[in-house]
CSV table of C-alpha atoms in Angstrom, one decimal:
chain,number,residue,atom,x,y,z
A,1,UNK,CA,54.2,2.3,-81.0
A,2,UNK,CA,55.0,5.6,-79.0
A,3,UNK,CA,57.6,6.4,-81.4
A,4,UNK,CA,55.4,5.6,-84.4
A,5,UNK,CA,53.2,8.2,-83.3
A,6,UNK,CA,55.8,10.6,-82.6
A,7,UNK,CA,57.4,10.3,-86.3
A,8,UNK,CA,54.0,11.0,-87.7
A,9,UNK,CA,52.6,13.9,-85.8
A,10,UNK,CA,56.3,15.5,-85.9
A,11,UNK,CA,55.3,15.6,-89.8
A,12,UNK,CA,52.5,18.1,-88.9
A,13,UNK,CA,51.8,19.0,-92.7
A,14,UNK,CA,49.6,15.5,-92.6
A,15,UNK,CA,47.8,16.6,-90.3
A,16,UNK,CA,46.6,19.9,-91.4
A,17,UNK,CA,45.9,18.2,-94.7
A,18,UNK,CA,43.3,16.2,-92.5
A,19,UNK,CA,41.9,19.9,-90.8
A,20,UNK,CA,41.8,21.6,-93.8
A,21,UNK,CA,39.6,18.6,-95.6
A,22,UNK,CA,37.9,18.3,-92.3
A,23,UNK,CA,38.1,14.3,-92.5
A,24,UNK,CA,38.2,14.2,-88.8
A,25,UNK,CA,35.5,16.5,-88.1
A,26,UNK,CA,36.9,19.1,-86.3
A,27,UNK,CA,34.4,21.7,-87.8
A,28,UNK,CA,31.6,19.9,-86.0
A,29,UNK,CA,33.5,19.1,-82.5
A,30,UNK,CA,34.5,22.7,-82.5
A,31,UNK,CA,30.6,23.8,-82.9
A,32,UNK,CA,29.7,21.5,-80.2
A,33,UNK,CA,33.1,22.6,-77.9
A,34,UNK,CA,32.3,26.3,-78.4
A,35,UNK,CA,28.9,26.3,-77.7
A,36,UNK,CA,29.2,24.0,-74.5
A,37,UNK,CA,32.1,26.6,-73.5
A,38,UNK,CA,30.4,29.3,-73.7
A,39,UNK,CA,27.4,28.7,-71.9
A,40,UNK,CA,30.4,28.3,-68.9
A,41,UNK,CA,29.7,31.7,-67.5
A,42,UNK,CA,32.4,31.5,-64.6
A,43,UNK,CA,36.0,31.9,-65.5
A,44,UNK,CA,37.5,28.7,-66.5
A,45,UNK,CA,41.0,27.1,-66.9
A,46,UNK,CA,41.4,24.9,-69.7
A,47,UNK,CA,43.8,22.1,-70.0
A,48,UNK,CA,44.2,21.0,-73.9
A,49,UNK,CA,46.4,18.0,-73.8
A,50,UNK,CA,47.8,16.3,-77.3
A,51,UNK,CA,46.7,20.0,-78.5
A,52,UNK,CA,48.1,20.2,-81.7
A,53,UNK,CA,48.5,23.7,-83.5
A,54,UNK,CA,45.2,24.2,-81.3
A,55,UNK,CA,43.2,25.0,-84.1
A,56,UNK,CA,39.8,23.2,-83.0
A,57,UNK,CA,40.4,24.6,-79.3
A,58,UNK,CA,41.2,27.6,-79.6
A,59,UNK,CA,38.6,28.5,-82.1
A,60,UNK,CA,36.1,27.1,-79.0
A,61,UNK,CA,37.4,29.3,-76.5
A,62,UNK,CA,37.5,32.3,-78.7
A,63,UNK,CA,34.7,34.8,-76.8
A,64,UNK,CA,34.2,32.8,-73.6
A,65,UNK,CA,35.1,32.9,-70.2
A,66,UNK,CA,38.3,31.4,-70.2
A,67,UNK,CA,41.0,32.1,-67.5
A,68,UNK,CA,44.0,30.2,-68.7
A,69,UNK,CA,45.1,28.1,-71.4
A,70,UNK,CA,47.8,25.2,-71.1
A,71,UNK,CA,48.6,22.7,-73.9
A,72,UNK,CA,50.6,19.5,-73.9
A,73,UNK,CA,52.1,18.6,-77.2
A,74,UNK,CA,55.4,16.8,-78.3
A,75,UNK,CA,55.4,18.4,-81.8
A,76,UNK,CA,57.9,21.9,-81.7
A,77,UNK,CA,56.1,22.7,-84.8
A,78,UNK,CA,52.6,22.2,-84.0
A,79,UNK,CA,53.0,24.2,-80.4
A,80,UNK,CA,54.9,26.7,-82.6
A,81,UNK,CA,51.0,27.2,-84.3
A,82,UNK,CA,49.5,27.0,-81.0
A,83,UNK,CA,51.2,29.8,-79.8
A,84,UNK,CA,49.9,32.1,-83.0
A,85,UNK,CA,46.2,30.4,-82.6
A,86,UNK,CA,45.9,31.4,-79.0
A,87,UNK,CA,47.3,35.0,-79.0
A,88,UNK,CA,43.7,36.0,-79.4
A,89,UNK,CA,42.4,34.7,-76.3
A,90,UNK,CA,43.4,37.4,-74.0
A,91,UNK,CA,44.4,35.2,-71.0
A,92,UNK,CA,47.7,33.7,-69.8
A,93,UNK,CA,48.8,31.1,-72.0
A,94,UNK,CA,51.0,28.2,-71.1
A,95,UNK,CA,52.4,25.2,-73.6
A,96,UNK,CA,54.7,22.0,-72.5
A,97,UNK,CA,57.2,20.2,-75.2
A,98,UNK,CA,55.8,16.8,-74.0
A,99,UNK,CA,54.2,13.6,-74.1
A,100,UNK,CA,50.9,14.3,-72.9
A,101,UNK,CA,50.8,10.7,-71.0
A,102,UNK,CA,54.2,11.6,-68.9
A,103,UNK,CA,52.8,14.8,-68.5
A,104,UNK,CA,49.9,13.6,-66.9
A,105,UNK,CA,51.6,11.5,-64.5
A,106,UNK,CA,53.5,14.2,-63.1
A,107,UNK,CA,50.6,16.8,-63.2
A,108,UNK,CA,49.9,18.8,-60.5
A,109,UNK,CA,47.1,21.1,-60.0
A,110,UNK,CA,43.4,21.2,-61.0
A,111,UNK,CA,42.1,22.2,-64.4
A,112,UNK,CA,37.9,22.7,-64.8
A,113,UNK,CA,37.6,22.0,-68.7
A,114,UNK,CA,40.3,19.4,-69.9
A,115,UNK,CA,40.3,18.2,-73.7
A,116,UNK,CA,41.9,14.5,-75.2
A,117,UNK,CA,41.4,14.7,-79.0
A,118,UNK,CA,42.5,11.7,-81.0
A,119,UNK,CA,45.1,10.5,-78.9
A,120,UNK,CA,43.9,7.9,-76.3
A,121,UNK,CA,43.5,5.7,-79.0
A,122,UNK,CA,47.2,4.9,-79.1
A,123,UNK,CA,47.6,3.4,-75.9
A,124,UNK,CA,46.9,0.1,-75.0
A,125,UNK,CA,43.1,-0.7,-73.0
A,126,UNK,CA,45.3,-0.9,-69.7
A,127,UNK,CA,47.4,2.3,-70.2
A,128,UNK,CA,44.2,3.9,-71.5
A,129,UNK,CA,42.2,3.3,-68.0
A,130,UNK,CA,45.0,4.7,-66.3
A,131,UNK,CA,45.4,7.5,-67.7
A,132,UNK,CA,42.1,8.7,-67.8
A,133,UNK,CA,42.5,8.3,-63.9
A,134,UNK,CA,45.4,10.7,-63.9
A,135,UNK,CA,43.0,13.2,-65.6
A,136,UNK,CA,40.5,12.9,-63.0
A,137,UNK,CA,43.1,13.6,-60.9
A,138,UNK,CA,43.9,17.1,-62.2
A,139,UNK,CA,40.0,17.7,-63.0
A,140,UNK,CA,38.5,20.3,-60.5
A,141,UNK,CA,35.6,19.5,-58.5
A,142,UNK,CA,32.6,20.6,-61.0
A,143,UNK,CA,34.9,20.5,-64.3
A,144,UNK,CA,34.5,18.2,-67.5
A,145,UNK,CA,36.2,16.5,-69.4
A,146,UNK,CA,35.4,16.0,-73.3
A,147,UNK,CA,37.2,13.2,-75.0
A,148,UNK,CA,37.1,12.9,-78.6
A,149,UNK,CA,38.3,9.2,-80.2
A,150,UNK,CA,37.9,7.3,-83.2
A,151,UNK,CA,35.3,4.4,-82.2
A,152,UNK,CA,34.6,0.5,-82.6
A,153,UNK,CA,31.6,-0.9,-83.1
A,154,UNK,CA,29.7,-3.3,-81.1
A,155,UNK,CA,31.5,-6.6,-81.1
A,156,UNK,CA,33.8,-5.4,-84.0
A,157,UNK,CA,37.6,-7.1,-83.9
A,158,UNK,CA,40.4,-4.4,-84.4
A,159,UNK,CA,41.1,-6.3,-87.7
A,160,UNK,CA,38.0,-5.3,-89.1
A,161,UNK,CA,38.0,-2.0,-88.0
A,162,UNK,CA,41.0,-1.4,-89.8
A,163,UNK,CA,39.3,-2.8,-92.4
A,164,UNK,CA,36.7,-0.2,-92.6
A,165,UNK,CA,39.1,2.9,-92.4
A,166,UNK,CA,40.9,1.4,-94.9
A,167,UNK,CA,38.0,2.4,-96.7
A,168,UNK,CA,37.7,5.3,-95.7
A,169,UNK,CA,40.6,5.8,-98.1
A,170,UNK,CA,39.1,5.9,-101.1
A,171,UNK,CA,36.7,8.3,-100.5
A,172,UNK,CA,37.0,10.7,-97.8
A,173,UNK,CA,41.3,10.5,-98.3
A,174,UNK,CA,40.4,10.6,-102.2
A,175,UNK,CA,42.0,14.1,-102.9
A,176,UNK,CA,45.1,13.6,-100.4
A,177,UNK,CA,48.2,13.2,-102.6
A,178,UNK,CA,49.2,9.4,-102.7
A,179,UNK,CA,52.0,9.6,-99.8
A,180,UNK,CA,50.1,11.7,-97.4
A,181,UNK,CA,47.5,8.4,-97.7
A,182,UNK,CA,50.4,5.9,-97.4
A,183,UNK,CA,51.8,7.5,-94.2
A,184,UNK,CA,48.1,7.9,-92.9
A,185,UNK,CA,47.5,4.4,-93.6
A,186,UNK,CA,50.8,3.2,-92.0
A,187,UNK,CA,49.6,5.5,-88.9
A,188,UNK,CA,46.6,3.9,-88.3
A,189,UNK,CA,47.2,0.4,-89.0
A,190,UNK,CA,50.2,0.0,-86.8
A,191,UNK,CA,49.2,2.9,-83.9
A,192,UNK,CA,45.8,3.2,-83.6
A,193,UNK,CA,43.9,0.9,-80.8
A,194,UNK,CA,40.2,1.9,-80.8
A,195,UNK,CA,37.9,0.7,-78.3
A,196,UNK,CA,33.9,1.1,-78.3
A,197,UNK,CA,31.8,4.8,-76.9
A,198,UNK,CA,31.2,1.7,-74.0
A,199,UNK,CA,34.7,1.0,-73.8
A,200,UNK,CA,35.2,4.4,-72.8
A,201,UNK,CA,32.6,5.1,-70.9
A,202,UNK,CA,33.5,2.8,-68.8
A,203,UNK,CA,36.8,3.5,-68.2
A,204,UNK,CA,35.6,7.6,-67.5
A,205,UNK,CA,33.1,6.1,-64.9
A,206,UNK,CA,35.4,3.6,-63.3
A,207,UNK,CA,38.2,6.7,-63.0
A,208,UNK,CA,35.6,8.5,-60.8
A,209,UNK,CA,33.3,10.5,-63.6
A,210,UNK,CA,29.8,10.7,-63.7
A,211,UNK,CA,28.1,11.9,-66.9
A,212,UNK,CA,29.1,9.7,-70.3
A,213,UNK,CA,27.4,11.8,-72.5
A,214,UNK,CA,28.0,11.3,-76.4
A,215,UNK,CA,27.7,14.6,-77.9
A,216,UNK,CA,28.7,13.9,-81.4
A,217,UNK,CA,29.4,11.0,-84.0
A,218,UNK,CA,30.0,11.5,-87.3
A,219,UNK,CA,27.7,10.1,-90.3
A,220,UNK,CA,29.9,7.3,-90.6
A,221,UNK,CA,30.2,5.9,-87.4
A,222,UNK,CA,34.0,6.5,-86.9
A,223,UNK,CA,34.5,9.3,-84.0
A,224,UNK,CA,32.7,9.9,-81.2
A,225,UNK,CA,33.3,13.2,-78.6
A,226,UNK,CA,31.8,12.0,-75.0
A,227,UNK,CA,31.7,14.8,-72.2
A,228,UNK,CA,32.1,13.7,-68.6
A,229,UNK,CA,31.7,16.0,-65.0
A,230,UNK,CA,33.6,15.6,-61.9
């Protein structure tokens, strides 16, 4: 599974297909991440872990009070965009060539704002518990952590989730050309392991975080972001 993931974020032209349609809602989480950053008056450190080109994040922390910026990513190309998305922030910027979930289990340090977007969802319920306690492990005493994941419903099977995304595929995937949909399909129906907002609540409270706050889900019921405070 690890390397199915790894062959389709290495494509990153996909995935900026999906920001520039916004089919994953990043317009909206960003919203919601930048105000919630910015009302942070005290300089912060910010750990962005499966970051991506950082588009979402760094767009967030654009005009707040952030200290430093590290991001964890196993796409060359994507960091390579990170690096030109972040140059604006005007603090010390740091990015790691690597898994985020070895990275986590090596991590030292504490961060006070840490962000998981659209990647616990790959990991089995076991791995996912765990490492969600390796990131309250590196979470500073008063940080968050937001956590944004594609969701089941209540007392929905896998099976029929994948069902309902495969949906999704004929209406918000409509104007993707055809093989940008097959490899998103293939993505999803052989990587992705969703798990209910409970599901992962749970897992956040049982790590040692209080909170469990749902601050967004889209109008279709397919992504959630929860916050949580150490």
């Amino acid at each position: 599974m690890v390397e199915t993931v790894r062959s389709f974020f290495t494509n990153w032209d996909i995935y900026k297909l999906c920001i520039e349609h916004n089919t994953l809602f990043h317009r909206e989480v960003g919203t919601i991440l930048r105000a919630r950053l910015r009302a942070r008056t005290a300089p912060f450190t910010f750990l962005d872990l499966a970051c991506g080109d950082a588009t979402l994040t760094a767009a967030a922390l654009r005009g707040t009070a952030v200290r430093s910026f590290t991001g964890v990513a196993f796409s060359a190309a994507a960091l390579a965009l990170a690096k030109e998305n972040t140059r604006e922030l005007g603090c010390p910027c740091e990015f790691l060539e690597a898994d985020f979930a070895g990275y986590l289990r090596k991590a030292t340090g504490a961060f006070d704002v840490i962000y998981l977007g659209l990647s616990l969802h790959h990991f089995e319920r076991a791995e996912k518990r765990d490492l969600v306690r390796q990131i309250f492990r590196i979470t500073a005493p008063g940080g968050e952590f937001y956590l944004y994941e594609p969701i089941l419903h209540g007392g929905e099977s896998r099976e029929e989730c994948l069902a309902r995304w495969k949906r999704l595929m004929d209406t918000r995937y409509k104007d993707f050309p055809q093989a940008a949909r097959d490899a998103l399909w293939e993505h999803v129906s052989t990587a992705d392991r969703p798990e209910t907002v409970a599901d992962y609540i749970a897992s956040a409270k049982d790590a040692g975080f209080s909170g469990g706050e749902v601050l967004f889900t889209d109008c279709e019921n397919t992504y959630s972001l929860m916050s949580f405070s150490r």
